[in-house]
GROMACS .gro file of C-alpha atoms in nm:
model
  405
    1UNK     CA    1   0.968   0.196  -1.553
    2UNK     CA    2   0.987   0.051  -1.906
    3UNK     CA    3   0.895   0.394  -2.041
    4UNK     CA    4   1.185   0.551  -1.850
    5UNK     CA    5   1.424   0.297  -2.005
    6UNK     CA    6   1.281   0.378  -2.349
    7UNK     CA    7   1.325   0.751  -2.291
    8UNK     CA    8   1.685   0.701  -2.179
    9UNK     CA    9   1.744   0.507  -2.500
   10UNK     CA   10   1.626   0.804  -2.702
   11UNK     CA   11   1.253   0.749  -2.759
   12UNK     CA   12   1.069   1.078  -2.805
   13UNK     CA   13   0.714   0.941  -2.804
   14UNK     CA   14   0.566   0.642  -2.622
   15UNK     CA   15   0.232   0.476  -2.697
   16UNK     CA   16   0.045   0.312  -2.409
   17UNK     CA   17  -0.192   0.032  -2.505
   18UNK     CA   18  -0.408   0.030  -2.196
   19UNK     CA   19  -0.676   0.220  -2.007
   20UNK     CA   20  -0.632   0.577  -1.894
   21UNK     CA   21  -0.508   0.510  -1.540
   22UNK     CA   22  -0.215   0.326  -1.702
   23UNK     CA   23  -0.117   0.604  -1.942
   24UNK     CA   24  -0.145   0.872  -1.673
   25UNK     CA   25   0.094   0.676  -1.451
   26UNK     CA   26   0.342   0.648  -1.738
   27UNK     CA   27   0.311   1.024  -1.789
   28UNK     CA   28   0.373   1.098  -1.420
   29UNK     CA   29   0.668   0.860  -1.387
   30UNK     CA   30   0.835   1.007  -1.696
   31UNK     CA   31   0.782   1.361  -1.558
   32UNK     CA   32   0.932   1.265  -1.224
   33UNK     CA   33   1.230   1.102  -1.396
   34UNK     CA   34   1.302   1.420  -1.591
   35UNK     CA   35   1.152   1.321  -1.926
   36UNK     CA   36   0.869   1.571  -1.945
   37UNK     CA   37   0.947   1.635  -2.311
   38UNK     CA   38   0.871   1.274  -2.409
   39UNK     CA   39   0.515   1.253  -2.543
   40UNK     CA   40   0.283   0.981  -2.405
   41UNK     CA   41   0.001   0.879  -2.637
   42UNK     CA   42  -0.323   0.693  -2.573
   43UNK     CA   43  -0.505   0.499  -2.844
   44UNK     CA   44  -0.821   0.713  -2.862
   45UNK     CA   45  -0.940   1.068  -2.817
   46UNK     CA   46  -1.236   0.956  -2.606
   47UNK     CA   47  -1.202   0.824  -2.252
   48UNK     CA   48  -1.055   0.475  -2.218
   49UNK     CA   49  -1.215   0.398  -1.883
   50UNK     CA   50  -1.234   0.117  -1.631
   51UNK     CA   51  -1.541   0.029  -1.424
   52UNK     CA   52  -1.328  -0.072  -1.126
   53UNK     CA   53  -1.122   0.247  -1.131
   54UNK     CA   54  -1.441   0.450  -1.162
   55UNK     CA   55  -1.583   0.282  -0.850
   56UNK     CA   56  -1.291   0.421  -0.652
   57UNK     CA   57  -1.371   0.773  -0.779
   58UNK     CA   58  -1.725   0.759  -0.639
   59UNK     CA   59  -1.836   0.934  -0.316
   60UNK     CA   60  -1.893   0.591  -0.157
   61UNK     CA   61  -1.522   0.519  -0.172
   62UNK     CA   62  -1.439   0.854  -0.012
   63UNK     CA   63  -1.678   0.754   0.267
   64UNK     CA   64  -1.503   0.419   0.301
   65UNK     CA   65  -1.167   0.593   0.341
   66UNK     CA   66  -1.318   0.835   0.592
   67UNK     CA   67  -1.426   0.538   0.806
   68UNK     CA   68  -1.072   0.402   0.784
   69UNK     CA   69  -0.927   0.737   0.893
   70UNK     CA   70  -1.175   0.760   1.184
   71UNK     CA   71  -1.115   0.403   1.299
   72UNK     CA   72  -0.915   0.511   1.604
   73UNK     CA   73  -0.670   0.222   1.553
   74UNK     CA   74  -0.365   0.188   1.330
   75UNK     CA   75  -0.498   0.159   0.974
   76UNK     CA   76  -0.352   0.085   0.632
   77UNK     CA   77  -0.536   0.126   0.303
   78UNK     CA   78  -0.430  -0.143   0.053
   79UNK     CA   79  -0.545  -0.019  -0.287
   80UNK     CA   80  -0.557  -0.240  -0.594
   81UNK     CA   81  -0.329  -0.114  -0.869
   82UNK     CA   82  -0.621  -0.088  -1.115
   83UNK     CA   83  -0.712   0.260  -0.994
   84UNK     CA   84  -0.622   0.610  -1.103
   85UNK     CA   85  -0.328   0.812  -0.980
   86UNK     CA   86  -0.573   1.063  -0.835
   87UNK     CA   87  -0.745   0.789  -0.633
   88UNK     CA   88  -0.414   0.674  -0.489
   89UNK     CA   89  -0.309   1.029  -0.397
   90UNK     CA   90  -0.641   1.125  -0.238
   91UNK     CA   91  -0.646   0.797  -0.046
   92UNK     CA   92  -0.293   0.850   0.085
   93UNK     CA   93  -0.392   1.197   0.202
   94UNK     CA   94  -0.672   1.038   0.407
   95UNK     CA   95  -0.506   0.723   0.541
   96UNK     CA   96  -0.164   0.560   0.485
   97UNK     CA   97  -0.192   0.379   0.150
   98UNK     CA   98   0.007   0.113  -0.032
   99UNK     CA   99  -0.061  -0.016  -0.383
  100UNK     CA  100  -0.084  -0.390  -0.448
  101UNK     CA  101  -0.127  -0.623  -0.743
  102UNK     CA  102  -0.319  -0.950  -0.747
  103UNK     CA  103   0.017  -1.129  -0.725
  104UNK     CA  104   0.134  -0.964  -0.403
  105UNK     CA  105  -0.186  -0.865  -0.224
  106UNK     CA  106  -0.179  -1.161   0.017
  107UNK     CA  107   0.187  -1.098   0.102
  108UNK     CA  108   0.116  -0.726   0.145
  109UNK     CA  109  -0.171  -0.780   0.389
  110UNK     CA  110   0.018  -1.040   0.594
  111UNK     CA  111   0.339  -0.836   0.598
  112UNK     CA  112   0.160  -0.524   0.718
  113UNK     CA  113  -0.022  -0.716   0.992
  114UNK     CA  114   0.306  -0.871   1.104
  115UNK     CA  115   0.480  -0.532   1.126
  116UNK     CA  116   0.206  -0.330   1.297
  117UNK     CA  117   0.032  -0.492   1.597
  118UNK     CA  118  -0.345  -0.441   1.597
  119UNK     CA  119  -0.343  -0.304   1.241
  120UNK     CA  120  -0.673  -0.261   1.057
  121UNK     CA  121  -0.637  -0.334   0.684
  122UNK     CA  122  -0.880  -0.159   0.447
  123UNK     CA  123  -0.873  -0.316   0.103
  124UNK     CA  124  -1.038  -0.174  -0.209
  125UNK     CA  125  -1.195  -0.109  -0.443
  126UNK     CA  126  -1.242  -0.461  -0.588
  127UNK     CA  127  -1.528  -0.619  -0.391
  128UNK     CA  128  -1.485  -0.968  -0.536
  129UNK     CA  129  -1.116  -0.968  -0.456
  130UNK     CA  130  -1.189  -0.842  -0.105
  131UNK     CA  131  -1.442  -1.120  -0.045
  132UNK     CA  132  -1.205  -1.382  -0.183
  133UNK     CA  133  -0.923  -1.252   0.035
  134UNK     CA  134  -1.147  -1.271   0.342
  135UNK     CA  135  -1.242  -1.627   0.245
  136UNK     CA  136  -0.875  -1.719   0.199
  137UNK     CA  137  -0.786  -1.571   0.539
  138UNK     CA  138  -1.070  -1.768   0.701
  139UNK     CA  139  -0.936  -2.088   0.546
  140UNK     CA  140  -0.586  -2.009   0.671
  141UNK     CA  141  -0.722  -1.928   1.018
  142UNK     CA  142  -0.857  -2.283   1.039
  143UNK     CA  143  -0.502  -2.417   0.999
  144UNK     CA  144  -0.275  -2.596   0.972
  145UNK     CA  145   0.006  -2.360   1.070
  146UNK     CA  146   0.230  -2.499   0.795
  147UNK     CA  147  -0.003  -2.367   0.524
  148UNK     CA  148   0.006  -2.020   0.678
  149UNK     CA  149   0.384  -2.013   0.718
  150UNK     CA  150   0.423  -2.116   0.355
  151UNK     CA  151   0.266  -1.779   0.268
  152UNK     CA  152   0.435  -1.576   0.543
  153UNK     CA  153   0.684  -1.703   0.804
  154UNK     CA  154   0.575  -1.451   1.070
  155UNK     CA  155   0.219  -1.586   1.085
  156UNK     CA  156   0.034  -1.894   1.203
  157UNK     CA  157  -0.334  -1.988   1.213
  158UNK     CA  158  -0.384  -1.801   1.542
  159UNK     CA  159  -0.236  -1.475   1.414
  160UNK     CA  160  -0.456  -1.491   1.102
  161UNK     CA  161  -0.764  -1.552   1.321
  162UNK     CA  162  -0.665  -1.240   1.513
  163UNK     CA  163  -0.637  -1.042   1.189
  164UNK     CA  164  -0.968  -1.154   1.039
  165UNK     CA  165  -1.200  -0.907   1.222
  166UNK     CA  166  -0.959  -0.626   1.133
  167UNK     CA  167  -0.963  -0.699   0.760
  168UNK     CA  168  -1.214  -0.477   0.578
  169UNK     CA  169  -1.306  -0.451   0.212
  170UNK     CA  170  -1.508  -0.207   0.002
  171UNK     CA  171  -1.850  -0.349  -0.088
  172UNK     CA  172  -1.937  -0.159  -0.408
  173UNK     CA  173  -1.658  -0.199  -0.663
  174UNK     CA  174  -1.642  -0.454  -0.945
  175UNK     CA  175  -1.477  -0.514  -1.278
  176UNK     CA  176  -1.771  -0.558  -1.515
  177UNK     CA  177  -1.586  -0.834  -1.702
  178UNK     CA  178  -1.490  -1.050  -1.404
  179UNK     CA  179  -1.838  -1.010  -1.258
  180UNK     CA  180  -1.964  -1.242  -1.532
  181UNK     CA  181  -1.797  -1.547  -1.374
  182UNK     CA  182  -2.058  -1.623  -1.111
  183UNK     CA  183  -2.403  -1.766  -1.053
  184UNK     CA  184  -2.516  -1.984  -1.340
  185UNK     CA  185  -2.171  -2.008  -1.496
  186UNK     CA  186  -2.020  -2.141  -1.173
  187UNK     CA  187  -2.304  -2.392  -1.136
  188UNK     CA  188  -2.256  -2.524  -1.488
  189UNK     CA  189  -1.881  -2.549  -1.444
  190UNK     CA  190  -1.937  -2.749  -1.123
  191UNK     CA  191  -2.171  -2.986  -1.307
  192UNK     CA  192  -1.988  -3.022  -1.637
  193UNK     CA  193  -1.619  -3.009  -1.550
  194UNK     CA  194  -1.578  -3.225  -1.240
  195UNK     CA  195  -1.267  -3.392  -1.385
  196UNK     CA  196  -1.103  -3.075  -1.517
  197UNK     CA  197  -0.846  -2.845  -1.363
  198UNK     CA  198  -1.029  -2.533  -1.238
  199UNK     CA  199  -0.872  -2.187  -1.214
  200UNK     CA  200  -1.012  -1.857  -1.086
  201UNK     CA  201  -0.867  -1.509  -1.065
  202UNK     CA  202  -0.899  -1.320  -0.736
  203UNK     CA  203  -1.128  -1.072  -0.914
  204UNK     CA  204  -1.403  -1.322  -1.004
  205UNK     CA  205  -1.714  -1.372  -0.786
  206UNK     CA  206  -1.686  -1.602  -0.487
  207UNK     CA  207  -1.883  -1.887  -0.644
  208UNK     CA  208  -1.617  -1.942  -0.911
  209UNK     CA  209  -1.328  -1.877  -0.675
  210UNK     CA  210  -1.463  -2.134  -0.428
  211UNK     CA  211  -1.489  -2.395  -0.703
  212UNK     CA  212  -1.119  -2.355  -0.777
  213UNK     CA  213  -1.032  -2.355  -0.406
  214UNK     CA  214  -1.231  -2.673  -0.348
  215UNK     CA  215  -1.066  -2.842  -0.647
  216UNK     CA  216  -0.731  -2.748  -0.496
  217UNK     CA  217  -0.816  -2.879  -0.149
  218UNK     CA  218  -0.986  -3.202  -0.251
  219UNK     CA  219  -0.795  -3.321  -0.556
  220UNK     CA  220  -0.499  -3.088  -0.617
  221UNK     CA  221  -0.661  -2.976  -0.942
  222UNK     CA  222  -0.742  -2.612  -0.870
  223UNK     CA  223  -0.576  -2.273  -0.846
  224UNK     CA  224  -0.718  -1.943  -0.725
  225UNK     CA  225  -0.503  -1.633  -0.737
  226UNK     CA  226  -0.339  -1.389  -0.975
  227UNK     CA  227  -0.293  -1.412  -1.350
  228UNK     CA  228   0.064  -1.529  -1.292
  229UNK     CA  229  -0.054  -1.791  -1.040
  230UNK     CA  230  -0.294  -1.932  -1.300
  231UNK     CA  231  -0.032  -1.931  -1.575
  232UNK     CA  232   0.223  -2.104  -1.351
  233UNK     CA  233  -0.035  -2.364  -1.243
  234UNK     CA  234  -0.128  -2.460  -1.599
  235UNK     CA  235   0.235  -2.485  -1.700
  236UNK     CA  236   0.333  -2.695  -1.398
  237UNK     CA  237   0.049  -2.943  -1.455
  238UNK     CA  238   0.132  -2.962  -1.826
  239UNK     CA  239   0.500  -3.026  -1.756
  240UNK     CA  240   0.420  -3.289  -1.495
  241UNK     CA  241   0.207  -3.482  -1.743
  242UNK     CA  242   0.471  -3.447  -2.015
  243UNK     CA  243   0.756  -3.558  -1.787
  244UNK     CA  244   0.554  -3.859  -1.676
  245UNK     CA  245   0.498  -3.955  -2.040
  246UNK     CA  246   0.123  -3.952  -1.993
  247UNK     CA  247  -0.088  -3.915  -2.304
  248UNK     CA  248  -0.444  -3.800  -2.337
  249UNK     CA  249  -0.599  -3.459  -2.280
  250UNK     CA  250  -0.556  -3.210  -1.995
  251UNK     CA  251  -0.852  -2.976  -1.963
  252UNK     CA  252  -0.823  -2.642  -1.782
  253UNK     CA  253  -1.120  -2.415  -1.709
  254UNK     CA  254  -0.998  -2.055  -1.732
  255UNK     CA  255  -1.179  -1.842  -1.475
  256UNK     CA  256  -1.066  -1.497  -1.581
  257UNK     CA  257  -1.107  -1.250  -1.866
  258UNK     CA  258  -1.040  -1.343  -2.227
  259UNK     CA  259  -0.717  -1.144  -2.255
  260UNK     CA  260  -0.522  -1.416  -2.076
  261UNK     CA  261  -0.589  -1.674  -2.348
  262UNK     CA  262  -0.312  -1.554  -2.582
  263UNK     CA  263  -0.016  -1.567  -2.337
  264UNK     CA  264  -0.150  -1.889  -2.185
  265UNK     CA  265  -0.176  -2.072  -2.518
  266UNK     CA  266   0.170  -1.946  -2.620
  267UNK     CA  267   0.322  -2.075  -2.295
  268UNK     CA  268   0.155  -2.416  -2.320
  269UNK     CA  269   0.261  -2.456  -2.682
  270UNK     CA  270   0.619  -2.388  -2.574
  271UNK     CA  271   0.594  -2.655  -2.305
  272UNK     CA  272   0.436  -2.912  -2.537
  273UNK     CA  273   0.713  -2.855  -2.790
  274UNK     CA  274   0.953  -2.997  -2.530
  275UNK     CA  275   0.769  -3.330  -2.497
  276UNK     CA  276   1.019  -3.606  -2.585
  277UNK     CA  277   0.969  -3.796  -2.907
  278UNK     CA  278   0.793  -4.123  -2.836
  279UNK     CA  279   0.612  -3.994  -2.530
  280UNK     CA  280   0.235  -4.027  -2.512
  281UNK     CA  281   0.039  -3.785  -2.730
  282UNK     CA  282  -0.060  -3.500  -2.499
  283UNK     CA  283  -0.330  -3.241  -2.576
  284UNK     CA  284  -0.427  -2.939  -2.367
  285UNK     CA  285  -0.775  -2.785  -2.379
  286UNK     CA  286  -0.827  -2.434  -2.243
  287UNK     CA  287  -1.199  -2.399  -2.165
  288UNK     CA  288  -1.335  -2.045  -2.143
  289UNK     CA  289  -1.652  -2.090  -1.937
  290UNK     CA  290  -1.848  -1.767  -1.965
  291UNK     CA  291  -2.009  -1.827  -2.303
  292UNK     CA  292  -2.011  -2.061  -2.596
  293UNK     CA  293  -1.938  -1.752  -2.805
  294UNK     CA  294  -1.658  -1.626  -2.584
  295UNK     CA  295  -1.389  -1.798  -2.787
  296UNK     CA  296  -1.377  -1.924  -3.141
  297UNK     CA  297  -1.354  -2.305  -3.139
  298UNK     CA  298  -1.044  -2.427  -3.316
  299UNK     CA  299  -1.049  -2.709  -3.566
  300UNK     CA  300  -0.865  -3.019  -3.456
  301UNK     CA  301  -0.664  -3.196  -3.725
  302UNK     CA  302  -0.478  -3.524  -3.739
  303UNK     CA  303  -0.103  -3.507  -3.671
  304UNK     CA  304   0.134  -3.531  -3.968
  305UNK     CA  305   0.165  -3.887  -4.094
  306UNK     CA  306  -0.173  -3.987  -3.956
  307UNK     CA  307  -0.245  -4.199  -3.653
  308UNK     CA  308  -0.260  -4.087  -3.291
  309UNK     CA  309  -0.510  -3.851  -3.139
  310UNK     CA  310  -0.626  -3.537  -3.313
  311UNK     CA  311  -0.420  -3.228  -3.230
  312UNK     CA  312  -0.367  -2.878  -3.360
  313UNK     CA  313  -0.117  -2.837  -3.641
  314UNK     CA  314   0.118  -2.620  -3.431
  315UNK     CA  315   0.074  -2.801  -3.099
  316UNK     CA  316  -0.188  -2.986  -2.901
  317UNK     CA  317  -0.357  -2.678  -2.762
  318UNK     CA  318  -0.723  -2.595  -2.814
  319UNK     CA  319  -0.934  -2.301  -2.693
  320UNK     CA  320  -1.283  -2.436  -2.645
  321UNK     CA  321  -1.621  -2.262  -2.612
  322UNK     CA  322  -1.778  -2.245  -2.272
  323UNK     CA  323  -2.074  -2.387  -2.089
  324UNK     CA  324  -2.368  -2.164  -2.176
  325UNK     CA  325  -2.456  -1.989  -2.498
  326UNK     CA  326  -2.485  -1.613  -2.460
  327UNK     CA  327  -2.408  -1.601  -2.087
  328UNK     CA  328  -2.213  -1.291  -2.004
  329UNK     CA  329  -2.221  -1.136  -2.353
  330UNK     CA  330  -2.285  -0.767  -2.403
  331UNK     CA  331  -2.329  -0.544  -2.706
  332UNK     CA  332  -2.044  -0.321  -2.589
  333UNK     CA  333  -1.781  -0.563  -2.473
  334UNK     CA  334  -1.851  -0.898  -2.631
  335UNK     CA  335  -1.809  -1.204  -2.411
  336UNK     CA  336  -1.587  -1.130  -2.109
  337UNK     CA  337  -1.378  -0.890  -2.314
  338UNK     CA  338  -1.323  -0.546  -2.165
  339UNK     CA  339  -1.477  -0.292  -2.409
  340UNK     CA  340  -1.221  -0.033  -2.301
  341UNK     CA  341  -0.917  -0.254  -2.351
  342UNK     CA  342  -1.056  -0.349  -2.691
  343UNK     CA  343  -1.009   0.016  -2.790
  344UNK     CA  344  -0.635  -0.062  -2.794
  345UNK     CA  345  -0.652  -0.236  -3.129
  346UNK     CA  346  -0.380  -0.287  -3.386
  347UNK     CA  347  -0.575  -0.059  -3.621
  348UNK     CA  348  -0.579   0.218  -3.357
  349UNK     CA  349  -0.205   0.185  -3.302
  350UNK     CA  350  -0.119   0.185  -3.673
  351UNK     CA  351  -0.346   0.484  -3.731
  352UNK     CA  352  -0.170   0.680  -3.459
  353UNK     CA  353   0.178   0.582  -3.574
  354UNK     CA  354   0.098   0.703  -3.925
  355UNK     CA  355   0.053   1.049  -3.775
  356UNK     CA  356   0.361   1.040  -3.554
  357UNK     CA  357   0.712   1.037  -3.701
  358UNK     CA  358   1.045   0.977  -3.534
  359UNK     CA  359   1.167   1.328  -3.600
  360UNK     CA  360   0.848   1.514  -3.511
  361UNK     CA  361   0.650   1.324  -3.249
  362UNK     CA  362   0.385   1.597  -3.245
  363UNK     CA  363   0.333   1.598  -3.621
  364UNK     CA  364  -0.019   1.566  -3.755
  365UNK     CA  365  -0.320   1.767  -3.656
  366UNK     CA  366  -0.548   1.690  -3.365
  367UNK     CA  367  -0.317   1.471  -3.158
  368UNK     CA  368  -0.368   1.665  -2.835
  369UNK     CA  369  -0.668   1.449  -2.748
  370UNK     CA  370  -0.450   1.140  -2.772
  371UNK     CA  371  -0.199   1.260  -2.513
  372UNK     CA  372  -0.205   1.109  -2.166
  373UNK     CA  373  -0.336   1.326  -1.887
  374UNK     CA  374  -0.071   1.523  -1.698
  375UNK     CA  375  -0.160   1.598  -1.336
  376UNK     CA  376  -0.059   1.936  -1.196
  377UNK     CA  377  -0.291   1.961  -0.896
  378UNK     CA  378  -0.190   1.914  -0.534
  379UNK     CA  379  -0.348   1.660  -0.300
  380UNK     CA  380  -0.280   1.709   0.068
  381UNK     CA  381  -0.013   1.963  -0.024
  382UNK     CA  382   0.174   1.710  -0.243
  383UNK     CA  383   0.201   1.660  -0.617
  384UNK     CA  384   0.055   1.341  -0.763
  385UNK     CA  385   0.360   1.115  -0.791
  386UNK     CA  386   0.356   0.735  -0.824
  387UNK     CA  387   0.548   0.549  -0.554
  388UNK     CA  388   0.705   0.229  -0.692
  389UNK     CA  389   0.774  -0.053  -0.449
  390UNK     CA  390   1.127  -0.143  -0.345
  391UNK     CA  391   1.142  -0.430  -0.593
  392UNK     CA  392   1.092  -0.204  -0.894
  393UNK     CA  393   1.208   0.135  -0.766
  394UNK     CA  394   1.367   0.367  -1.019
  395UNK     CA  395   1.500   0.718  -1.003
  396UNK     CA  396   1.136   0.828  -0.986
  397UNK     CA  397   1.072   0.660  -0.649
  398UNK     CA  398   0.964   0.898  -0.374
  399UNK     CA  399   0.909   0.639  -0.103
  400UNK     CA  400   1.022   0.284  -0.040
  401UNK     CA  401   0.799   0.040   0.146
  402UNK     CA  402   0.928  -0.243   0.369
  403UNK     CA  403   1.071  -0.554   0.210
  404UNK     CA  404   0.799  -0.814   0.163
  405UNK     CA  405   0.530  -0.557   0.092
   0.00000   0.00000   0.00000
């Protein structure tokens, strides 16, 4: 949608800093909106893949969808957005399919179950997210009704209990980065950070997700959900402490991939800058738990004028190393950093821009390999076309799903 706005403003070439399923969606949406002449570039000639998206391309996922189609009961396939356009199209040809994000997956599942009596929901391909969703539904099914209605007004504990046996998830799809947040890491977090705020993305293994859920239930110091849920949680807790004039240090364990550190630190710095003069000195530590080498420790320095607790020069925000040296590190991807996303470097972007000018977006030799894939094949007699939800529909929308989904 942003690419369409750029094209309408006169852009003749658009660079996508992401993995290939992202650039191919930009390509398709631009084509559908009538901007087929706008070039879409990737950051490398080689494949910029995704282990989760690749899991949905495997024969096992086709078998999973076949079981959904043969269920004999109303079925809906809820596919995580981190999959290719081809996966979404082939899935929709097999069984009715709707795309979700981590932010709206719970609302999507509950809305669908409320609208279609007896509906079977088939979620995929992220196995960890599927397990965590099943765990969340089981918790809601135990009540109270107020907690359920806070998520969806058409449901109560009884209706969620009825849905539970009809919620299915694929059992062989993982993001290689999020898979690192389990086992020994979760145990060490439980032992070493009992007084910290614990967060966990829906994509991490159940051990880490349960730690955050337990911290939420028992001491209101946990959050399990989407990237936005985690960001909002950290900001709310930081603002509460600042408004109360409490000093000291807030410590948050970040249970998701390293890419979230930058926006999180920027947001917390913004919040800390609003702390009234004379309020208690407040520091915020963001602990990245996968490895002691996962983040570079920052040097704490005394505030200007001396006195008070040690803080960063810009604001009291520190990114701290994690609980176990070397845990989760790989030669290809570093410590909980996606090796494919790391291909979208500033150097790669600058190198591409040096070969692309405003007047001749196809200037330079050998740029064909950098162009996003354009789908021309038919699936189930239809072209591969993304279907935005109602909330973000543009002129490229081919279908609009019910409000709330």
